Amino acid sequence: MVNIVIFGPPGSGKGTQSQKIIEKYGYTHISTGELLRKEITTGSKLGHQVKDIIGRGDLVSDNLIIDILEKEFNRLRDVPGVIFDGFPRTTQQAQELKKILNKRGTAVSVMLSLEVEQNELIKRLLARKAISGRQDDNMVVIENRLVIYADRTAPVVEFYRKAGKLSIIDGSGSVDDIFTQIDNVLQNLSKQTAQ
Ligand code: B4P
């Protein structure tokens, strides 16, 4: 089973590139951001708990998100691959993901780290706000999300670098050009697995 961690700052295109991977490879997508937004939309207890946290651009607690992720992952049966989008976002989450996958006899195959300059990230998120109306896509909250990304999330790259799983992707071009880089990495991965 292929396990892809798609990683990068807010607006780096994790969701966009995940859709391209799904179209080509048929992998299952687990986006923790989408799972949380669904809870908010349905007005669940969990949704109420996380609404303000997401609205401020803060991270929800590790315990809460690890629990959500584990339940979602354990629901999957016989899938060829999984894309973890927006998880892990802290080193503790990365350690827990390793344990969750180990229990199923599998491991992270690759981390695709999308690198994009800050001005471009802000431009993309403000453009998305006009279409999606996402509560966390406004200038004040975007700035907080970027600070939190730098402080708490960016160090996760080192975890996967040390494990020899890191693949850096230039996330600044067109959607198709970025996907070409990702596709090359995934094709090499399947060649290695086939050997
Ligand atoms: P997410 O939903 O993961 O929010 P995100 O980081 O902004 O990523 P998203 O997928 O939306 O954006 P993308 O990079 O695809 O999380 C939301 C919140 O949930 C977090 O802030 C946090 O509070 C909470 N949360 C989620 N997971 C958590 C965890 N593990 N631990 C704790 N809290 C957690 O950017 C897409 C935008 O860029 C789109 O508008 C797209 O059209 C555009 N775009 C993409 N590629 C482009 C390109 N090449 N050129 C131009 N535009 C492009």
PDB file of C-alpha atoms and ligand atoms in Angstrom:
ATOM      1  CA  MET A   1       0.000   0.000   0.000  1.00  0.00           C
ATOM      2  CA  VAL A   2       1.260   3.451  -0.954  1.00  0.00           C
ATOM      3  CA  ASN A   3       1.004   6.146   1.743  1.00  0.00           C
ATOM      4  CA  ILE A   4       1.622   9.698   0.574  1.00  0.00           C
ATOM      5  CA  VAL A   5       1.958  12.664   2.896  1.00  0.00           C
ATOM      6  CA  ILE A   6       1.217  15.835   0.916  1.00  0.00           C
ATOM      7  CA  PHE A   7       2.664  18.736   2.797  1.00  0.00           C
ATOM      8  CA  GLY A   8       3.146  22.489   2.529  1.00  0.00           C
ATOM      9  CA  PRO A   9       2.001  25.857   3.855  1.00  0.00           C
ATOM     10  CA  PRO A  10      -1.620  27.018   3.528  1.00  0.00           C
ATOM     11  CA  GLY A  11      -2.310  27.740  -0.140  1.00  0.00           C
ATOM     12  CA  SER A  12       0.568  25.625  -1.451  1.00  0.00           C
ATOM     13  CA  GLY A  13      -1.875  23.475  -3.436  1.00  0.00           C
ATOM     14  CA  LYS A  14      -2.141  20.336  -1.296  1.00  0.00           C
ATOM     15  CA  GLY A  15      -5.853  19.919  -2.019  1.00  0.00           C
ATOM     16  CA  THR A  16      -5.441  20.758  -5.716  1.00  0.00           C
ATOM     17  CA  GLN A  17      -2.596  18.286  -6.268  1.00  0.00           C
ATOM     18  CA  SER A  18      -4.359  15.614  -4.202  1.00  0.00           C
ATOM     19  CA  GLN A  19      -7.232  15.738  -6.717  1.00  0.00           C
ATOM     20  CA  LYS A  20      -4.770  15.217  -9.598  1.00  0.00           C
ATOM     21  CA  ILE A  21      -3.228  12.202  -7.806  1.00  0.00           C
ATOM     22  CA  ILE A  22      -6.701  10.730  -7.195  1.00  0.00           C
ATOM     23  CA  GLU A  23      -7.639  11.156 -10.890  1.00  0.00           C
ATOM     24  CA  LYS A  24      -4.531   9.315 -12.069  1.00  0.00           C
ATOM     25  CA  TYR A  25      -3.875   6.765  -9.322  1.00  0.00           C
ATOM     26  CA  GLY A  26      -7.269   6.253  -7.652  1.00  0.00           C
ATOM     27  CA  TYR A  27      -5.845   6.669  -4.169  1.00  0.00           C
ATOM     28  CA  THR A  28      -8.038   7.518  -1.185  1.00  0.00           C
ATOM     29  CA  HIS A  29      -7.847  11.085   0.104  1.00  0.00           C
ATOM     30  CA  ILE A  30      -7.883  11.938   3.804  1.00  0.00           C
ATOM     31  CA  SER A  31      -7.894  15.727   4.308  1.00  0.00           C
ATOM     32  CA  THR A  32      -8.068  16.648   7.984  1.00  0.00           C
ATOM     33  CA  GLY A  33      -9.091  20.217   7.055  1.00  0.00           C
ATOM     34  CA  GLU A  34     -12.058  18.879   5.039  1.00  0.00           C
ATOM     35  CA  LEU A  35     -13.048  16.471   7.816  1.00  0.00           C
ATOM     36  CA  LEU A  36     -13.103  19.343  10.312  1.00  0.00           C
ATOM     37  CA  ARG A  37     -15.037  21.665   7.970  1.00  0.00           C
ATOM     38  CA  LYS A  38     -17.641  18.910   7.448  1.00  0.00           C
ATOM     39  CA  GLU A  39     -18.125  18.686  11.223  1.00  0.00           C
ATOM     40  CA  ILE A  40     -18.645  22.456  11.375  1.00  0.00           C
ATOM     41  CA  THR A  41     -21.179  22.389   8.512  1.00  0.00           C
ATOM     42  CA  THR A  42     -23.218  19.601  10.084  1.00  0.00           C
ATOM     43  CA  GLY A  43     -23.192  21.432  13.428  1.00  0.00           C
ATOM     44  CA  SER A  44     -21.853  18.432  15.385  1.00  0.00           C
ATOM     45  CA  LYS A  45     -20.439  18.711  18.902  1.00  0.00           C
ATOM     46  CA  LEU A  46     -16.956  18.338  17.465  1.00  0.00           C
ATOM     47  CA  GLY A  47     -17.773  21.029  14.905  1.00  0.00           C
ATOM     48  CA  HIS A  48     -18.687  23.463  17.676  1.00  0.00           C
ATOM     49  CA  GLN A  49     -15.476  22.572  19.513  1.00  0.00           C
ATOM     50  CA  VAL A  50     -13.216  23.390  16.534  1.00  0.00           C
ATOM     51  CA  LYS A  51     -15.076  26.229  14.763  1.00  0.00           C
ATOM     52  CA  ASP A  52     -13.383  29.094  16.621  1.00  0.00           C
ATOM     53  CA  ILE A  53      -9.964  27.432  16.553  1.00  0.00           C
ATOM     54  CA  ILE A  54     -10.069  27.111  12.754  1.00  0.00           C
ATOM     55  CA  GLY A  55     -11.602  30.582  12.464  1.00  0.00           C
ATOM     56  CA  ARG A  56      -8.533  32.013  14.217  1.00  0.00           C
ATOM     57  CA  GLY A  57      -6.159  29.962  12.064  1.00  0.00           C
ATOM     58  CA  ASP A  58      -4.847  27.984  15.065  1.00  0.00           C
ATOM     59  CA  LEU A  59      -4.226  24.241  15.051  1.00  0.00           C
ATOM     60  CA  VAL A  60      -6.723  21.961  16.785  1.00  0.00           C
ATOM     61  CA  SER A  61      -5.147  19.862  19.542  1.00  0.00           C
ATOM     62  CA  ASP A  62      -2.917  16.939  18.605  1.00  0.00           C
ATOM     63  CA  ASN A  63      -5.003  14.456  20.638  1.00  0.00           C
ATOM     64  CA  LEU A  64      -8.220  15.443  18.912  1.00  0.00           C
ATOM     65  CA  ILE A  65      -6.916  15.369  15.355  1.00  0.00           C
ATOM     66  CA  ILE A  66      -4.934  12.141  15.860  1.00  0.00           C
ATOM     67  CA  ASP A  67      -8.095  10.451  17.091  1.00  0.00           C
ATOM     68  CA  ILE A  68     -10.094  11.704  14.063  1.00  0.00           C
ATOM     69  CA  LEU A  69      -7.355  10.625  11.664  1.00  0.00           C
ATOM     70  CA  GLU A  70      -6.988   7.160  13.188  1.00  0.00           C
ATOM     71  CA  LYS A  71     -10.741   6.482  13.007  1.00  0.00           C
ATOM     72  CA  GLU A  72     -10.879   7.619   9.371  1.00  0.00           C
ATOM     73  CA  PHE A  73      -7.847   5.512   8.432  1.00  0.00           C
ATOM     74  CA  ASN A  74      -9.162   2.421  10.213  1.00  0.00           C
ATOM     75  CA  ARG A  75     -12.370   2.584   8.165  1.00  0.00           C
ATOM     76  CA  LEU A  76     -10.409   1.919   4.966  1.00  0.00           C
ATOM     77  CA  ARG A  77     -10.240  -1.590   3.544  1.00  0.00           C
ATOM     78  CA  ASP A  78      -8.203  -2.872   0.581  1.00  0.00           C
ATOM     79  CA  VAL A  79      -7.289   0.503  -0.888  1.00  0.00           C
ATOM     80  CA  PRO A  80      -4.235   0.769  -3.189  1.00  0.00           C
ATOM     81  CA  GLY A  81      -3.028   3.980  -1.598  1.00  0.00           C
ATOM     82  CA  VAL A  82      -3.838   6.828   0.763  1.00  0.00           C
ATOM     83  CA  ILE A  83      -3.055  10.539   0.495  1.00  0.00           C
ATOM     84  CA  PHE A  84      -2.690  12.239   3.877  1.00  0.00           C
ATOM     85  CA  ASP A  85      -3.458  15.930   3.219  1.00  0.00           C
ATOM     86  CA  GLY A  86      -2.943  18.402   6.067  1.00  0.00           C
ATOM     87  CA  PHE A  87      -1.727  15.675   8.425  1.00  0.00           C
ATOM     88  CA  PRO A  88       0.760  15.497  10.078  1.00  0.00           C
ATOM     89  CA  ARG A  89       1.046  19.192  11.019  1.00  0.00           C
ATOM     90  CA  THR A  90       3.229  18.730  14.134  1.00  0.00           C
ATOM     91  CA  THR A  91       6.099  16.408  14.965  1.00  0.00           C
ATOM     92  CA  GLN A  92       3.882  14.606  17.480  1.00  0.00           C
ATOM     93  CA  GLN A  93       1.327  13.936  14.733  1.00  0.00           C
ATOM     94  CA  ALA A  94       4.138  12.554  12.537  1.00  0.00           C
ATOM     95  CA  GLN A  95       5.209  10.177  15.320  1.00  0.00           C
ATOM     96  CA  GLU A  96       1.620   9.032  15.829  1.00  0.00           C
ATOM     97  CA  LEU A  97       1.042   8.516  12.103  1.00  0.00           C
ATOM     98  CA  LYS A  98       4.049   6.212  12.081  1.00  0.00           C
ATOM     99  CA  LYS A  99       2.479   4.134  14.887  1.00  0.00           C
ATOM    100  CA  ILE A 100      -0.979   4.055  13.254  1.00  0.00           C
ATOM    101  CA  LEU A 101       0.513   2.813   9.974  1.00  0.00           C
ATOM    102  CA  ASN A 102       2.821   0.334  11.750  1.00  0.00           C
ATOM    103  CA  LYS A 103      -0.210  -1.285  13.379  1.00  0.00           C
ATOM    104  CA  ARG A 104      -1.494  -2.031   9.872  1.00  0.00           C
ATOM    105  CA  GLY A 105       1.926  -3.294   8.739  1.00  0.00           C
ATOM    106  CA  THR A 106       2.583  -0.301   6.517  1.00  0.00           C
ATOM    107  CA  ALA A 107       4.522   2.994   6.516  1.00  0.00           C
ATOM    108  CA  VAL A 108       4.762   6.400   4.843  1.00  0.00           C
ATOM    109  CA  SER A 109       6.140   5.882   1.332  1.00  0.00           C
ATOM    110  CA  VAL A 110       6.936   9.518   0.565  1.00  0.00           C
ATOM    111  CA  MET A 111       6.389  13.058   1.787  1.00  0.00           C
ATOM    112  CA  LEU A 112       5.723  15.489  -1.066  1.00  0.00           C
ATOM    113  CA  SER A 113       6.691  18.901   0.294  1.00  0.00           C
ATOM    114  CA  LEU A 114       5.281  21.740  -1.831  1.00  0.00           C
ATOM    115  CA  GLU A 115       7.431  24.871  -1.665  1.00  0.00           C
ATOM    116  CA  VAL A 116       5.846  28.220  -2.587  1.00  0.00           C
ATOM    117  CA  GLU A 117       6.847  31.831  -1.767  1.00  0.00           C
ATOM    118  CA  GLN A 118       4.812  33.636   0.876  1.00  0.00           C
ATOM    119  CA  ASN A 119       3.451  36.417  -1.411  1.00  0.00           C
ATOM    120  CA  GLU A 120       2.104  33.802  -3.821  1.00  0.00           C
ATOM    121  CA  LEU A 121       0.463  31.891  -0.931  1.00  0.00           C
ATOM    122  CA  ILE A 122      -1.340  35.028   0.251  1.00  0.00           C
ATOM    123  CA  LYS A 123      -2.468  35.842  -3.312  1.00  0.00           C
ATOM    124  CA  ARG A 124      -3.918  32.333  -3.771  1.00  0.00           C
ATOM    125  CA  LEU A 125      -5.745  32.261  -0.443  1.00  0.00           C
ATOM    126  CA  LEU A 126      -7.297  35.708  -0.945  1.00  0.00           C
ATOM    127  CA  ALA A 127      -8.405  34.632  -4.438  1.00  0.00           C
ATOM    128  CA  ARG A 128      -9.973  31.486  -2.946  1.00  0.00           C
ATOM    129  CA  LYS A 129     -11.836  33.546  -0.351  1.00  0.00           C
ATOM    130  CA  ALA A 130     -13.785  35.234  -3.161  1.00  0.00           C
ATOM    131  CA  ILE A 131     -15.018  31.839  -4.409  1.00  0.00           C
ATOM    132  CA  SER A 132     -15.281  29.590  -1.347  1.00  0.00           C
ATOM    133  CA  GLY A 133     -15.978  32.156   1.372  1.00  0.00           C
ATOM    134  CA  ARG A 134     -13.826  30.110   3.789  1.00  0.00           C
ATOM    135  CA  GLN A 135     -13.799  31.834   7.169  1.00  0.00           C
ATOM    136  CA  ASP A 136     -10.030  31.338   7.547  1.00  0.00           C
ATOM    137  CA  ASP A 137      -9.077  32.891   4.179  1.00  0.00           C
ATOM    138  CA  ASN A 138      -8.839  36.525   5.298  1.00  0.00           C
ATOM    139  CA  MET A 139      -5.653  38.563   5.714  1.00  0.00           C
ATOM    140  CA  VAL A 140      -5.442  38.540   9.545  1.00  0.00           C
ATOM    141  CA  VAL A 141      -6.094  34.807   9.812  1.00  0.00           C
ATOM    142  CA  ILE A 142      -3.846  33.957   6.855  1.00  0.00           C
ATOM    143  CA  GLU A 143      -0.960  35.752   8.605  1.00  0.00           C
ATOM    144  CA  ASN A 144      -1.573  33.705  11.768  1.00  0.00           C
ATOM    145  CA  ARG A 145      -1.745  30.454   9.758  1.00  0.00           C
ATOM    146  CA  LEU A 146       1.603  31.279   8.141  1.00  0.00           C
ATOM    147  CA  VAL A 147       3.247  32.029  11.521  1.00  0.00           C
ATOM    148  CA  ILE A 148       1.907  28.776  12.970  1.00  0.00           C
ATOM    149  CA  TYR A 149       3.056  26.898   9.900  1.00  0.00           C
ATOM    150  CA  ALA A 150       6.606  28.247  10.322  1.00  0.00           C
ATOM    151  CA  ASP A 151       6.701  27.555  14.088  1.00  0.00           C
ATOM    152  CA  ARG A 152       4.929  24.226  14.458  1.00  0.00           C
ATOM    153  CA  THR A 153       4.445  22.602  11.065  1.00  0.00           C
ATOM    154  CA  ALA A 154       7.597  23.304   9.027  1.00  0.00           C
ATOM    155  CA  PRO A 155       9.773  21.216  11.459  1.00  0.00           C
ATOM    156  CA  VAL A 156       7.841  18.109  10.333  1.00  0.00           C
ATOM    157  CA  VAL A 157       9.937  18.208   7.136  1.00  0.00           C
ATOM    158  CA  GLU A 158      12.998  17.237   9.193  1.00  0.00           C
ATOM    159  CA  PHE A 159      11.206  14.172  10.541  1.00  0.00           C
ATOM    160  CA  TYR A 160      10.748  12.825   7.010  1.00  0.00           C
ATOM    161  CA  ARG A 161      14.138  14.036   5.770  1.00  0.00           C
ATOM    162  CA  LYS A 162      15.801  11.948   8.496  1.00  0.00           C
ATOM    163  CA  ALA A 163      13.622   8.973   7.534  1.00  0.00           C
ATOM    164  CA  GLY A 164      14.755   9.344   3.888  1.00  0.00           C
ATOM    165  CA  LYS A 165      11.185   9.954   2.706  1.00  0.00           C
ATOM    166  CA  LEU A 166      11.321  13.635   1.739  1.00  0.00           C
ATOM    167  CA  SER A 167      10.690  14.756  -1.823  1.00  0.00           C
ATOM    168  CA  ILE A 168      10.737  18.522  -2.454  1.00  0.00           C
ATOM    169  CA  ILE A 169       8.353  19.830  -5.093  1.00  0.00           C
ATOM    170  CA  ASP A 170       8.504  23.338  -6.594  1.00  0.00           C
ATOM    171  CA  GLY A 171       4.888  24.373  -6.016  1.00  0.00           C
ATOM    172  CA  SER A 172       5.099  27.720  -7.792  1.00  0.00           C
ATOM    173  CA  GLY A 173       4.254  26.902 -11.431  1.00  0.00           C
ATOM    174  CA  SER A 174       1.029  25.864 -13.133  1.00  0.00           C
ATOM    175  CA  VAL A 175      -1.103  23.094 -11.619  1.00  0.00           C
ATOM    176  CA  ASP A 176      -0.111  20.735 -14.467  1.00  0.00           C
ATOM    177  CA  ASP A 177       3.621  21.506 -14.223  1.00  0.00           C
ATOM    178  CA  ILE A 178       3.559  20.820 -10.499  1.00  0.00           C
ATOM    179  CA  PHE A 179       1.698  17.578 -11.057  1.00  0.00           C
ATOM    180  CA  THR A 180       4.336  16.466 -13.613  1.00  0.00           C
ATOM    181  CA  GLN A 181       6.966  16.653 -10.839  1.00  0.00           C
ATOM    182  CA  ILE A 182       4.716  14.729  -8.440  1.00  0.00           C
ATOM    183  CA  ASP A 183       3.890  12.130 -11.069  1.00  0.00           C
ATOM    184  CA  ASN A 184       7.616  11.504 -11.661  1.00  0.00           C
ATOM    185  CA  VAL A 185       8.148  10.881  -7.956  1.00  0.00           C
ATOM    186  CA  LEU A 186       5.155   8.512  -7.768  1.00  0.00           C
ATOM    187  CA  GLN A 187       6.221   6.602 -10.864  1.00  0.00           C
ATOM    188  CA  ASN A 188       9.714   6.096  -9.425  1.00  0.00           C
ATOM    189  CA  LEU A 189       8.086   4.916  -6.241  1.00  0.00           C
ATOM    190  CA  SER A 190       6.045   2.255  -8.053  1.00  0.00           C
ATOM    191  CA  LYS A 191       9.178   1.102  -9.917  1.00  0.00           C
ATOM    192  CA  GLN A 192      11.001   0.696  -6.581  1.00  0.00           C
ATOM    193  CA  THR A 193       8.038  -1.175  -5.063  1.00  0.00           C
ATOM    194  CA  ALA A 194       7.847  -3.485  -8.087  1.00  0.00           C
ATOM    195  CA  GLN A 195      11.567  -4.450  -7.783  1.00  0.00           C
TER     196      GLN A 195
HETATM  197  P1  B4P B   1      -6.601  22.792   5.571  1.00  0.00           P
HETATM  198  O1  B4P B   1      -7.901  22.575   4.932  1.00  0.00           O
HETATM  199  O2  B4P B   1      -5.590  21.705   5.451  1.00  0.00           O
HETATM  200  O3  B4P B   1      -6.067  24.220   5.047  1.00  0.00           O
HETATM  201  P2  B4P B   1      -4.824  24.680   4.158  1.00  0.00           P
HETATM  202  O4  B4P B   1      -3.499  24.449   4.804  1.00  0.00           O
HETATM  203  O5  B4P B   1      -5.154  26.077   3.793  1.00  0.00           O
HETATM  204  O6  B4P B   1      -4.796  23.751   2.916  1.00  0.00           O
HETATM  205  P3  B4P B   1      -5.772  23.675   1.679  1.00  0.00           P
HETATM  206  O7  B4P B   1      -5.762  22.269   1.220  1.00  0.00           O
HETATM  207  O8  B4P B   1      -7.098  24.259   1.978  1.00  0.00           O
HETATM  208  O9  B4P B   1      -5.130  24.652   0.644  1.00  0.00           O
HETATM  209  P4  B4P B   1      -4.190  24.305  -0.539  1.00  0.00           P
HETATM  210  O10 B4P B   1      -2.810  24.237  -0.022  1.00  0.00           O
HETATM  211  O11 B4P B   1      -4.689  23.163  -1.345  1.00  0.00           O
HETATM  212  O12 B4P B   1      -6.783  23.111   7.140  1.00  0.00           O
HETATM  213  C1  B4P B   1      -7.679  24.106   7.615  1.00  0.00           C
HETATM  214  C2  B4P B   1      -7.561  24.258   9.126  1.00  0.00           C
HETATM  215  O13 B4P B   1      -7.955  23.028   9.789  1.00  0.00           O
HETATM  216  C3  B4P B   1      -6.138  24.522   9.667  1.00  0.00           C
HETATM  217  O14 B4P B   1      -5.789  25.892   9.604  1.00  0.00           O
HETATM  218  C4  B4P B   1      -6.280  24.015  11.126  1.00  0.00           C
HETATM  219  O15 B4P B   1      -6.956  24.937  11.933  1.00  0.00           O
HETATM  220  C5  B4P B   1      -7.183  22.789  10.979  1.00  0.00           C
HETATM  221  N1  B4P B   1      -6.400  21.543  10.799  1.00  0.00           N
HETATM  222  C6  B4P B   1      -6.393  20.763   9.673  1.00  0.00           C
HETATM  223  N2  B4P B   1      -5.554  19.714   9.815  1.00  0.00           N
HETATM  224  C7  B4P B   1      -5.013  19.826  11.072  1.00  0.00           C
HETATM  225  C8  B4P B   1      -4.046  19.057  11.794  1.00  0.00           C
HETATM  226  N3  B4P B   1      -3.469  17.973  11.250  1.00  0.00           N
HETATM  227  N4  B4P B   1      -3.718  19.460  13.052  1.00  0.00           N
HETATM  228  C9  B4P B   1      -4.299  20.546  13.622  1.00  0.00           C
HETATM  229  N5  B4P B   1      -5.213  21.326  12.982  1.00  0.00           N
HETATM  230  C10 B4P B   1      -5.571  20.972  11.714  1.00  0.00           C
HETATM  231  O16 B4P B   1      -4.371  25.674  -1.416  1.00  0.00           O
HETATM  232  C11 B4P B   1      -5.325  25.744  -2.369  1.00  0.00           C
HETATM  233  C12 B4P B   1      -5.551  27.138  -2.995  1.00  0.00           C
HETATM  234  O17 B4P B   1      -4.512  27.548  -3.884  1.00  0.00           O
HETATM  235  C13 B4P B   1      -6.779  26.970  -3.877  1.00  0.00           C
HETATM  236  O18 B4P B   1      -7.527  28.141  -3.919  1.00  0.00           O
HETATM  237  C14 B4P B   1      -6.212  26.644  -5.265  1.00  0.00           C
HETATM  238  O19 B4P B   1      -7.109  26.942  -6.317  1.00  0.00           O
HETATM  239  C15 B4P B   1      -4.968  27.508  -5.283  1.00  0.00           C
HETATM  240  N6  B4P B   1      -3.898  26.871  -6.066  1.00  0.00           N
HETATM  241  C16 B4P B   1      -3.432  25.618  -5.913  1.00  0.00           C
HETATM  242  N7  B4P B   1      -2.408  25.370  -6.788  1.00  0.00           N
HETATM  243  C17 B4P B   1      -2.233  26.527  -7.504  1.00  0.00           C
HETATM  244  C18 B4P B   1      -1.323  26.920  -8.541  1.00  0.00           C
HETATM  245  N8  B4P B   1      -0.401  26.093  -9.012  1.00  0.00           N
HETATM  246  N9  B4P B   1      -1.413  28.170  -9.018  1.00  0.00           N
HETATM  247  C19 B4P B   1      -2.334  29.034  -8.541  1.00  0.00           C
HETATM  248  N10 B4P B   1      -3.238  28.719  -7.570  1.00  0.00           N
HETATM  249  C20 B4P B   1      -3.182  27.488  -7.045  1.00  0.00           C
END
